[in-house]
PDB file of N, CA and C in Angstrom:
ATOM      1  N   MET A   1      16.423  -8.825 -15.277  1.00  0.00           N
ATOM      2  CA  MET A   1      15.943 -10.240 -15.035  1.00  0.00           C
ATOM      3  C   MET A   1      17.440 -10.511 -14.726  1.00  0.00           C
ATOM      4  N   LEU A   2      18.293 -11.783 -13.686  1.00  0.00           N
ATOM      5  CA  LEU A   2      19.006 -12.031 -13.418  1.00  0.00           C
ATOM      6  C   LEU A   2      18.810 -13.287 -13.882  1.00  0.00           C
ATOM      7  N   VAL A   3      19.946 -13.512 -14.799  1.00  0.00           N
ATOM      8  CA  VAL A   3      20.068 -15.269 -15.369  1.00  0.00           C
ATOM      9  C   VAL A   3      21.372 -15.579 -14.948  1.00  0.00           C
ATOM     10  N   LEU A   4      20.860 -17.224 -14.619  1.00  0.00           N
ATOM     11  CA  LEU A   4      21.768 -17.875 -13.903  1.00  0.00           C
ATOM     12  C   LEU A   4      21.457 -19.631 -14.547  1.00  0.00           C
ATOM     13  N   THR A   5      22.885 -20.140 -14.083  1.00  0.00           N
ATOM     14  CA  THR A   5      23.006 -21.480 -14.728  1.00  0.00           C
ATOM     15  C   THR A   5      23.206 -22.256 -14.236  1.00  0.00           C
ATOM     16  N   ARG A   6      22.533 -23.578 -13.546  1.00  0.00           N
ATOM     17  CA  ARG A   6      22.694 -24.102 -12.724  1.00  0.00           C
ATOM     18  C   ARG A   6      22.983 -25.603 -13.468  1.00  0.00           C
ATOM     19  N   LYS A   7      23.090 -26.585 -12.723  1.00  0.00           N
ATOM     20  CA  LYS A   7      23.243 -27.784 -13.204  1.00  0.00           C
ATOM     21  C   LYS A   7      21.846 -28.953 -12.221  1.00  0.00           C
ATOM     22  N   LEU A   8      22.064 -30.054 -13.112  1.00  0.00           N
ATOM     23  CA  LEU A   8      21.505 -31.442 -12.073  1.00  0.00           C
ATOM     24  C   LEU A   8      21.738 -31.175 -10.703  1.00  0.00           C
ATOM     25  N   GLY A   9      20.580 -30.662  -9.456  1.00  0.00           N
ATOM     26  CA  GLY A   9      21.247 -30.748  -8.258  1.00  0.00           C
ATOM     27  C   GLY A   9      21.969 -29.966  -7.602  1.00  0.00           C
ATOM     28  N   GLU A  10      22.472 -28.994  -8.539  1.00  0.00           N
ATOM     29  CA  GLU A  10      21.839 -27.575  -8.204  1.00  0.00           C
ATOM     30  C   GLU A  10      21.231 -26.849  -7.664  1.00  0.00           C
ATOM     31  N   SER A  11      21.793 -25.219  -6.929  1.00  0.00           N
ATOM     32  CA  SER A  11      19.922 -24.446  -6.394  1.00  0.00           C
ATOM     33  C   SER A  11      20.631 -23.050  -6.377  1.00  0.00           C
ATOM     34  N   ILE A  12      19.859 -22.437  -5.741  1.00  0.00           N
ATOM     35  CA  ILE A  12      19.713 -20.947  -5.845  1.00  0.00           C
ATOM     36  C   ILE A  12      19.248 -20.887  -4.643  1.00  0.00           C
ATOM     37  N   VAL A  13      19.433 -19.834  -4.383  1.00  0.00           N
ATOM     38  CA  VAL A  13      18.794 -19.204  -2.788  1.00  0.00           C
ATOM     39  C   VAL A  13      18.509 -18.067  -3.118  1.00  0.00           C
ATOM     40  N   ILE A  14      17.201 -17.616  -2.543  1.00  0.00           N
ATOM     41  CA  ILE A  14      16.555 -16.021  -2.840  1.00  0.00           C
ATOM     42  C   ILE A  14      15.928 -15.644  -1.225  1.00  0.00           C
ATOM     43  N   GLY A  15      16.804 -14.787  -1.159  1.00  0.00           N
ATOM     44  CA  GLY A  15      15.910 -13.861   0.383  1.00  0.00           C
ATOM     45  C   GLY A  15      17.028 -14.775   1.074  1.00  0.00           C
ATOM     46  N   GLU A  16      16.716 -15.679   2.127  1.00  0.00           N
ATOM     47  CA  GLU A  16      16.945 -16.142   3.620  1.00  0.00           C
ATOM     48  C   GLU A  16      16.543 -17.811   3.635  1.00  0.00           C
ATOM     49  N   ASN A  17      14.844 -17.586   2.787  1.00  0.00           N
ATOM     50  CA  ASN A  17      14.565 -18.997   3.202  1.00  0.00           C
ATOM     51  C   ASN A  17      13.371 -19.651   1.928  1.00  0.00           C
ATOM     52  N   ILE A  18      14.252 -18.561   0.859  1.00  0.00           N
ATOM     53  CA  ILE A  18      13.341 -19.891  -0.900  1.00  0.00           C
ATOM     54  C   ILE A  18      14.570 -20.165  -1.571  1.00  0.00           C
ATOM     55  N   ARG A  19      14.792 -21.751  -1.672  1.00  0.00           N
ATOM     56  CA  ARG A  19      15.895 -22.612  -2.272  1.00  0.00           C
ATOM     57  C   ARG A  19      14.586 -23.142  -3.510  1.00  0.00           C
ATOM     58  N   VAL A  20      15.586 -23.394  -5.060  1.00  0.00           N
ATOM     59  CA  VAL A  20      15.158 -23.466  -5.985  1.00  0.00           C
ATOM     60  C   VAL A  20      16.145 -24.149  -6.104  1.00  0.00           C
ATOM     61  N   THR A  21      16.058 -25.410  -6.393  1.00  0.00           N
ATOM     62  CA  THR A  21      16.800 -26.888  -7.311  1.00  0.00           C
ATOM     63  C   THR A  21      16.232 -27.332  -8.430  1.00  0.00           C
ATOM     64  N   VAL A  22      17.469 -27.495  -9.083  1.00  0.00           N
ATOM     65  CA  VAL A  22      17.199 -28.616 -10.455  1.00  0.00           C
ATOM     66  C   VAL A  22      17.117 -29.936 -10.384  1.00  0.00           C
ATOM     67  N   ILE A  23      15.914 -30.024 -10.031  1.00  0.00           N
ATOM     68  CA  ILE A  23      15.359 -31.627 -10.133  1.00  0.00           C
ATOM     69  C   ILE A  23      15.932 -32.630 -11.029  1.00  0.00           C
ATOM     70  N   ASP A  24      15.494 -32.611 -12.267  1.00  0.00           N
ATOM     71  CA  ASP A  24      15.702 -32.974 -13.405  1.00  0.00           C
ATOM     72  C   ASP A  24      15.784 -32.014 -14.645  1.00  0.00           C
ATOM     73  N   VAL A  25      16.651 -32.575 -15.734  1.00  0.00           N
ATOM     74  CA  VAL A  25      16.711 -32.093 -17.033  1.00  0.00           C
ATOM     75  C   VAL A  25      16.445 -33.133 -17.590  1.00  0.00           C
ATOM     76  N   HIS A  26      14.953 -33.047 -19.129  1.00  0.00           N
ATOM     77  CA  HIS A  26      14.412 -33.809 -19.968  1.00  0.00           C
ATOM     78  C   HIS A  26      14.780 -32.950 -21.088  1.00  0.00           C
ATOM     79  N   GLY A  27      15.555 -33.166 -21.726  1.00  0.00           N
ATOM     80  CA  GLY A  27      15.167 -32.374 -23.055  1.00  0.00           C
ATOM     81  C   GLY A  27      15.127 -30.789 -23.072  1.00  0.00           C
ATOM     82  N   LYS A  28      14.146 -30.742 -23.015  1.00  0.00           N
ATOM     83  CA  LYS A  28      13.679 -28.822 -22.996  1.00  0.00           C
ATOM     84  C   LYS A  28      12.880 -28.660 -21.931  1.00  0.00           C
ATOM     85  N   GLN A  29      12.632 -29.502 -21.039  1.00  0.00           N
ATOM     86  CA  GLN A  29      11.803 -29.714 -19.582  1.00  0.00           C
ATOM     87  C   GLN A  29      12.738 -29.775 -18.410  1.00  0.00           C
ATOM     88  N   VAL A  30      12.803 -28.708 -17.611  1.00  0.00           N
ATOM     89  CA  VAL A  30      13.451 -28.739 -16.362  1.00  0.00           C
ATOM     90  C   VAL A  30      12.616 -28.977 -15.103  1.00  0.00           C
ATOM     91  N   ARG A  31      13.263 -29.662 -14.096  1.00  0.00           N
ATOM     92  CA  ARG A  31      11.968 -29.969 -13.339  1.00  0.00           C
ATOM     93  C   ARG A  31      12.365 -29.218 -12.010  1.00  0.00           C
ATOM     94  N   LEU A  32      12.170 -28.471 -11.597  1.00  0.00           N
ATOM     95  CA  LEU A  32      12.642 -27.751 -10.381  1.00  0.00           C
ATOM     96  C   LEU A  32      12.216 -27.603  -8.739  1.00  0.00           C
ATOM     97  N   GLY A  33      12.467 -28.363  -8.131  1.00  0.00           N
ATOM     98  CA  GLY A  33      11.704 -28.093  -6.637  1.00  0.00           C
ATOM     99  C   GLY A  33      12.195 -27.061  -6.190  1.00  0.00           C
ATOM    100  N   VAL A  34      10.952 -26.388  -5.082  1.00  0.00           N
ATOM    101  CA  VAL A  34      11.243 -24.979  -4.220  1.00  0.00           C
ATOM    102  C   VAL A  34      10.606 -24.973  -2.962  1.00  0.00           C
ATOM    103  N   GLU A  35      11.537 -24.934  -1.883  1.00  0.00           N
ATOM    104  CA  GLU A  35      11.336 -25.181  -0.717  1.00  0.00           C
ATOM    105  C   GLU A  35      10.972 -23.659  -0.624  1.00  0.00           C
ATOM    106  N   ALA A  36      10.007 -23.172   0.255  1.00  0.00           N
ATOM    107  CA  ALA A  36       9.795 -22.117   1.001  1.00  0.00           C
ATOM    108  C   ALA A  36       8.648 -21.878   1.950  1.00  0.00           C
ATOM    109  N   PRO A  37       8.699 -21.416   2.652  1.00  0.00           N
ATOM    110  CA  PRO A  37       7.970 -21.182   4.256  1.00  0.00           C
ATOM    111  C   PRO A  37       6.601 -21.235   3.315  1.00  0.00           C
ATOM    112  N   ARG A  38       5.999 -21.856   4.223  1.00  0.00           N
ATOM    113  CA  ARG A  38       4.184 -21.590   4.043  1.00  0.00           C
ATOM    114  C   ARG A  38       3.205 -20.967   3.797  1.00  0.00           C
ATOM    115  N   ASP A  39       3.715 -19.572   4.745  1.00  0.00           N
ATOM    116  CA  ASP A  39       3.331 -18.046   3.930  1.00  0.00           C
ATOM    117  C   ASP A  39       3.139 -17.795   2.857  1.00  0.00           C
ATOM    118  N   VAL A  40       4.497 -18.254   1.985  1.00  0.00           N
ATOM    119  CA  VAL A  40       4.751 -17.792   0.596  1.00  0.00           C
ATOM    120  C   VAL A  40       4.468 -18.226  -0.598  1.00  0.00           C
ATOM    121  N   SER A  41       3.607 -17.991  -1.093  1.00  0.00           N
ATOM    122  CA  SER A  41       2.498 -18.312  -2.330  1.00  0.00           C
ATOM    123  C   SER A  41       3.094 -18.942  -2.868  1.00  0.00           C
ATOM    124  N   VAL A  42       3.660 -19.990  -3.864  1.00  0.00           N
ATOM    125  CA  VAL A  42       4.506 -20.432  -4.904  1.00  0.00           C
ATOM    126  C   VAL A  42       3.712 -20.783  -6.432  1.00  0.00           C
ATOM    127  N   HIS A  43       3.730 -20.124  -7.615  1.00  0.00           N
ATOM    128  CA  HIS A  43       3.025 -20.712  -8.785  1.00  0.00           C
ATOM    129  C   HIS A  43       3.600 -20.720  -9.689  1.00  0.00           C
ATOM    130  N   ARG A  44       3.003 -21.618 -10.610  1.00  0.00           N
ATOM    131  CA  ARG A  44       3.450 -21.370 -12.002  1.00  0.00           C
ATOM    132  C   ARG A  44       2.921 -19.726 -12.495  1.00  0.00           C
ATOM    133  N   GLY A  45       3.873 -19.480 -13.602  1.00  0.00           N
ATOM    134  CA  GLY A  45       3.560 -18.415 -14.023  1.00  0.00           C
ATOM    135  C   GLY A  45       2.406 -18.447 -14.781  1.00  0.00           C
ATOM    136  N   GLU A  46       2.036 -18.968 -15.368  1.00  0.00           N
ATOM    137  CA  GLU A  46       0.939 -19.618 -16.549  1.00  0.00           C
ATOM    138  C   GLU A  46      -0.254 -18.968 -15.118  1.00  0.00           C
ATOM    139  N   VAL A  47       0.041 -20.034 -14.110  1.00  0.00           N
ATOM    140  CA  VAL A  47      -1.013 -19.895 -12.900  1.00  0.00           C
ATOM    141  C   VAL A  47      -1.437 -18.605 -12.258  1.00  0.00           C
ATOM    142  N   TYR A  48      -0.588 -17.755 -12.229  1.00  0.00           N
ATOM    143  CA  TYR A  48      -0.655 -16.840 -10.942  1.00  0.00           C
ATOM    144  C   TYR A  48      -0.786 -16.249 -12.114  1.00  0.00           C
ATOM    145  N   GLU A  49      -0.858 -15.756 -13.387  1.00  0.00           N
ATOM    146  CA  GLU A  49      -1.559 -14.896 -14.412  1.00  0.00           C
ATOM    147  C   GLU A  49      -3.114 -14.879 -14.264  1.00  0.00           C
ATOM    148  N   ARG A  50      -3.340 -16.045 -14.325  1.00  0.00           N
ATOM    149  CA  ARG A  50      -4.967 -16.757 -14.261  1.00  0.00           C
ATOM    150  C   ARG A  50      -5.677 -15.772 -13.066  1.00  0.00           C
ATOM    151  N   ILE A  51      -4.894 -16.626 -11.872  1.00  0.00           N
ATOM    152  CA  ILE A  51      -5.461 -15.362 -10.617  1.00  0.00           C
ATOM    153  C   ILE A  51      -5.587 -14.126 -10.752  1.00  0.00           C
ATOM    154  N   VAL A  52      -4.121 -14.174 -11.420  1.00  0.00           N
ATOM    155  CA  VAL A  52      -4.507 -11.772 -11.123  1.00  0.00           C
ATOM    156  C   VAL A  52      -5.283 -11.980 -12.272  1.00  0.00           C
ATOM    157  N   GLU A  53      -6.076 -12.512 -13.694  1.00  0.00           N
ATOM    158  CA  GLU A  53      -6.957 -12.156 -14.157  1.00  0.00           C
ATOM    159  C   GLU A  53      -8.389 -12.323 -13.328  1.00  0.00           C
ATOM    160  N   GLU A  54      -8.730 -13.203 -12.743  1.00  0.00           N
ATOM    161  CA  GLU A  54      -9.763 -13.924 -12.245  1.00  0.00           C
ATOM    162  C   GLU A  54     -10.123 -13.098 -11.200  1.00  0.00           C
ATOM    163  N   ASN A  55      -9.026 -12.297 -10.172  1.00  0.00           N
ATOM    164  CA  ASN A  55      -9.240 -11.359  -8.782  1.00  0.00           C
ATOM    165  C   ASN A  55      -9.940  -9.881  -9.521  1.00  0.00           C
ATOM    166  N   ARG A  56      -9.070  -9.651 -10.982  1.00  0.00           N
ATOM    167  CA  ARG A  56      -9.334  -8.528 -11.523  1.00  0.00           C
ATOM    168  C   ARG A  56     -10.807  -8.617 -12.125  1.00  0.00           C
ATOM    169  N   ARG A  57     -11.431  -9.977 -12.345  1.00  0.00           N
ATOM    170  CA  ARG A  57     -12.811  -9.883 -12.969  1.00  0.00           C
ATOM    171  C   ARG A  57     -13.851  -9.678 -12.070  1.00  0.00           C
ATOM    172  N   ALA A  58     -13.288 -10.190 -10.544  1.00  0.00           N
ATOM    173  CA  ALA A  58     -14.436 -10.669 -10.113  1.00  0.00           C
ATOM    174  C   ALA A  58     -14.464  -9.291  -8.972  1.00  0.00           C
ATOM    175  N   ALA A  59     -13.488  -7.859  -9.187  1.00  0.00           N
ATOM    176  CA  ALA A  59     -13.290  -6.812  -8.746  1.00  0.00           C
ATOM    177  C   ALA A  59     -14.177  -6.022  -8.857  1.00  0.00           C
ATOM    178  N   GLU A  60     -14.127  -6.303 -10.569  1.00  0.00           N
ATOM    179  CA  GLU A  60     -14.863  -4.854 -11.348  1.00  0.00           C
ATOM    180  C   GLU A  60     -16.215  -6.038 -11.773  1.00  0.00           C
ATOM    181  N   ALA A  61     -16.871  -7.083 -11.088  1.00  0.00           N
ATOM    182  CA  ALA A  61     -18.066  -7.774 -11.855  1.00  0.00           C
ATOM    183  C   ALA A  61     -19.335  -7.181 -11.088  1.00  0.00           C
ATOM    184  N   GLU A  62     -20.849  -6.755 -11.729  1.00  0.00           N
ATOM    185  CA  GLU A  62     -21.685  -6.051 -10.983  1.00  0.00           C
ATOM    186  C   GLU A  62     -21.916  -7.970 -10.611  1.00  0.00           C
ATOM    187  N   PRO A  63     -23.535  -7.476  -9.282  1.00  0.00           N
ATOM    188  CA  PRO A  63     -23.303  -8.300  -8.355  1.00  0.00           C
ATOM    189  C   PRO A  63     -24.417  -9.263  -8.794  1.00  0.00           C
ATOM    190  N   THR A  64     -23.391 -10.463  -8.314  1.00  0.00           N
ATOM    191  CA  THR A  64     -24.399 -11.440  -8.838  1.00  0.00           C
ATOM    192  C   THR A  64     -25.662 -12.347  -8.348  1.00  0.00           C
ATOM    193  N   ALA A  65     -25.796 -13.438  -8.371  1.00  0.00           N
ATOM    194  CA  ALA A  65     -27.319 -14.228  -8.265  1.00  0.00           C
ATOM    195  C   ALA A  65     -27.469 -13.908  -6.916  1.00  0.00           C
ATOM    196  N   LEU A  66     -26.035 -14.277  -5.655  1.00  0.00           N
ATOM    197  CA  LEU A  66     -25.421 -14.388  -4.589  1.00  0.00           C
ATOM    198  C   LEU A  66     -26.042 -13.510  -4.395  1.00  0.00           C
ATOM    199  N   ASP A  67     -25.435 -12.511  -4.128  1.00  0.00           N
ATOM    200  CA  ASP A  67     -25.052 -11.083  -4.077  1.00  0.00           C
ATOM    201  C   ASP A  67     -27.236 -10.396  -4.223  1.00  0.00           C
ATOM    202  N   GLN A  68     -27.795 -10.813  -4.974  1.00  0.00           N
ATOM    203  CA  GLN A  68     -29.286 -10.198  -5.210  1.00  0.00           C
ATOM    204  C   GLN A  68     -29.689 -11.102  -3.788  1.00  0.00           C
ATOM    205  N   ILE A  69     -29.476 -12.525  -3.979  1.00  0.00           N
ATOM    206  CA  ILE A  69     -30.188 -13.282  -2.676  1.00  0.00           C
ATOM    207  C   ILE A  69     -30.218 -12.615  -1.388  1.00  0.00           C
ATOM    208  N   SER A  70     -28.640 -12.493  -1.094  1.00  0.00           N
ATOM    209  CA  SER A  70     -28.155 -12.100  -0.605  1.00  0.00           C
ATOM    210  C   SER A  70     -29.084 -10.237   0.133  1.00  0.00           C
ATOM    211  N   VAL A  71     -29.407  -9.639  -0.816  1.00  0.00           N
ATOM    212  CA  VAL A  71     -30.079  -8.721  -0.491  1.00  0.00           C
ATOM    213  C   VAL A  71     -31.788  -8.621  -0.035  1.00  0.00           C
ATOM    214  N   LYS A  72     -32.402  -9.661  -0.750  1.00  0.00           N
ATOM    215  CA  LYS A  72     -33.759 -10.261  -0.184  1.00  0.00           C
ATOM    216  C   LYS A  72     -33.657 -10.532   1.078  1.00  0.00           C
ATOM    217  N   LEU A  73     -33.068 -11.666   1.817  1.00  0.00           N
ATOM    218  CA  LEU A  73     -32.714 -11.862   2.715  1.00  0.00           C
ATOM    219  C   LEU A  73     -32.301 -11.073   4.160  1.00  0.00           C
ATOM    220  N   HIS A  74     -31.490  -9.997   3.604  1.00  0.00           N
ATOM    221  CA  HIS A  74     -31.586  -8.765   4.386  1.00  0.00           C
ATOM    222  C   HIS A  74     -32.741  -8.029   4.330  1.00  0.00           C
ATOM    223  N   ARG A  75     -33.558  -7.803   3.585  1.00  0.00           N
ATOM    224  CA  ARG A  75     -34.918  -6.993   3.420  1.00  0.00           C
ATOM    225  C   ARG A  75     -36.214  -8.006   4.511  1.00  0.00           C
ATOM    226  N   GLY A  76     -36.214  -8.991   4.211  1.00  0.00           N
ATOM    227  CA  GLY A  76     -36.726 -10.047   4.915  1.00  0.00           C
ATOM    228  C   GLY A  76     -36.557  -9.983   6.370  1.00  0.00           C
ATOM    229  N   ASN A  77     -35.782  -9.599   6.789  1.00  0.00           N
ATOM    230  CA  ASN A  77     -34.897  -9.858   8.603  1.00  0.00           C
ATOM    231  C   ASN A  77     -35.650  -8.468   8.959  1.00  0.00           C
ATOM    232  N   ASN A  78     -35.933  -7.431   8.606  1.00  0.00           N
ATOM    233  CA  ASN A  78     -35.547  -5.836   8.711  1.00  0.00           C
ATOM    234  C   ASN A  78     -37.156  -5.623   8.385  1.00  0.00           C
ATOM    235  N   ARG A  79     -38.097  -6.784   8.200  1.00  0.00           N
ATOM    236  CA  ARG A  79     -39.431  -6.798   8.130  1.00  0.00           C
ATOM    237  C   ARG A  79     -39.792  -6.932   9.690  1.00  0.00           C
ATOM    238  N   GLY A  80     -39.644  -7.657  10.667  1.00  0.00           N
ATOM    239  CA  GLY A  80     -39.902  -7.901  11.405  1.00  0.00           C
ATOM    240  C   GLY A  80     -39.619  -9.214  11.886  1.00  0.00           C
ATOM    241  N   ASP A  81     -39.698 -10.102  13.517  1.00  0.00           N
ATOM    242  CA  ASP A  81     -39.800 -11.340  13.600  1.00  0.00           C
ATOM    243  C   ASP A  81     -40.815 -12.256  14.095  1.00  0.00           C
ATOM    244  N   SER A  82     -42.241 -10.584  14.191  1.00  0.00           N
ATOM    245  CA  SER A  82     -43.344 -11.190  14.502  1.00  0.00           C
ATOM    246  C   SER A  82     -44.207 -11.926  13.088  1.00  0.00           C
ATOM    247  N   GLY A  83     -45.014 -12.647  14.475  1.00  0.00           N
ATOM    248  CA  GLY A  83     -44.948 -14.227  13.502  1.00  0.00           C
ATOM    249  C   GLY A  83     -46.220 -14.710  12.849  1.00  0.00           C
TER     250      GLY A  83
END
């Protein structure tokens, strides 16, 4: 891990198009401003970890009620349209 020291108003640049600037320092809390292209997702660490965990759970999940409804609808459509 690279560790940098920055003062209020100073920034670091990541790659060619991401800039992180120290906006405010209040006690033990630091406010950072992040400038990045729209196609780069930026999340707080704890939020990103929750996203990863939710995606992992979704990939492992058993069929949901919505999946079961989808199967029933599909079966109904295969019975023919004659009325």
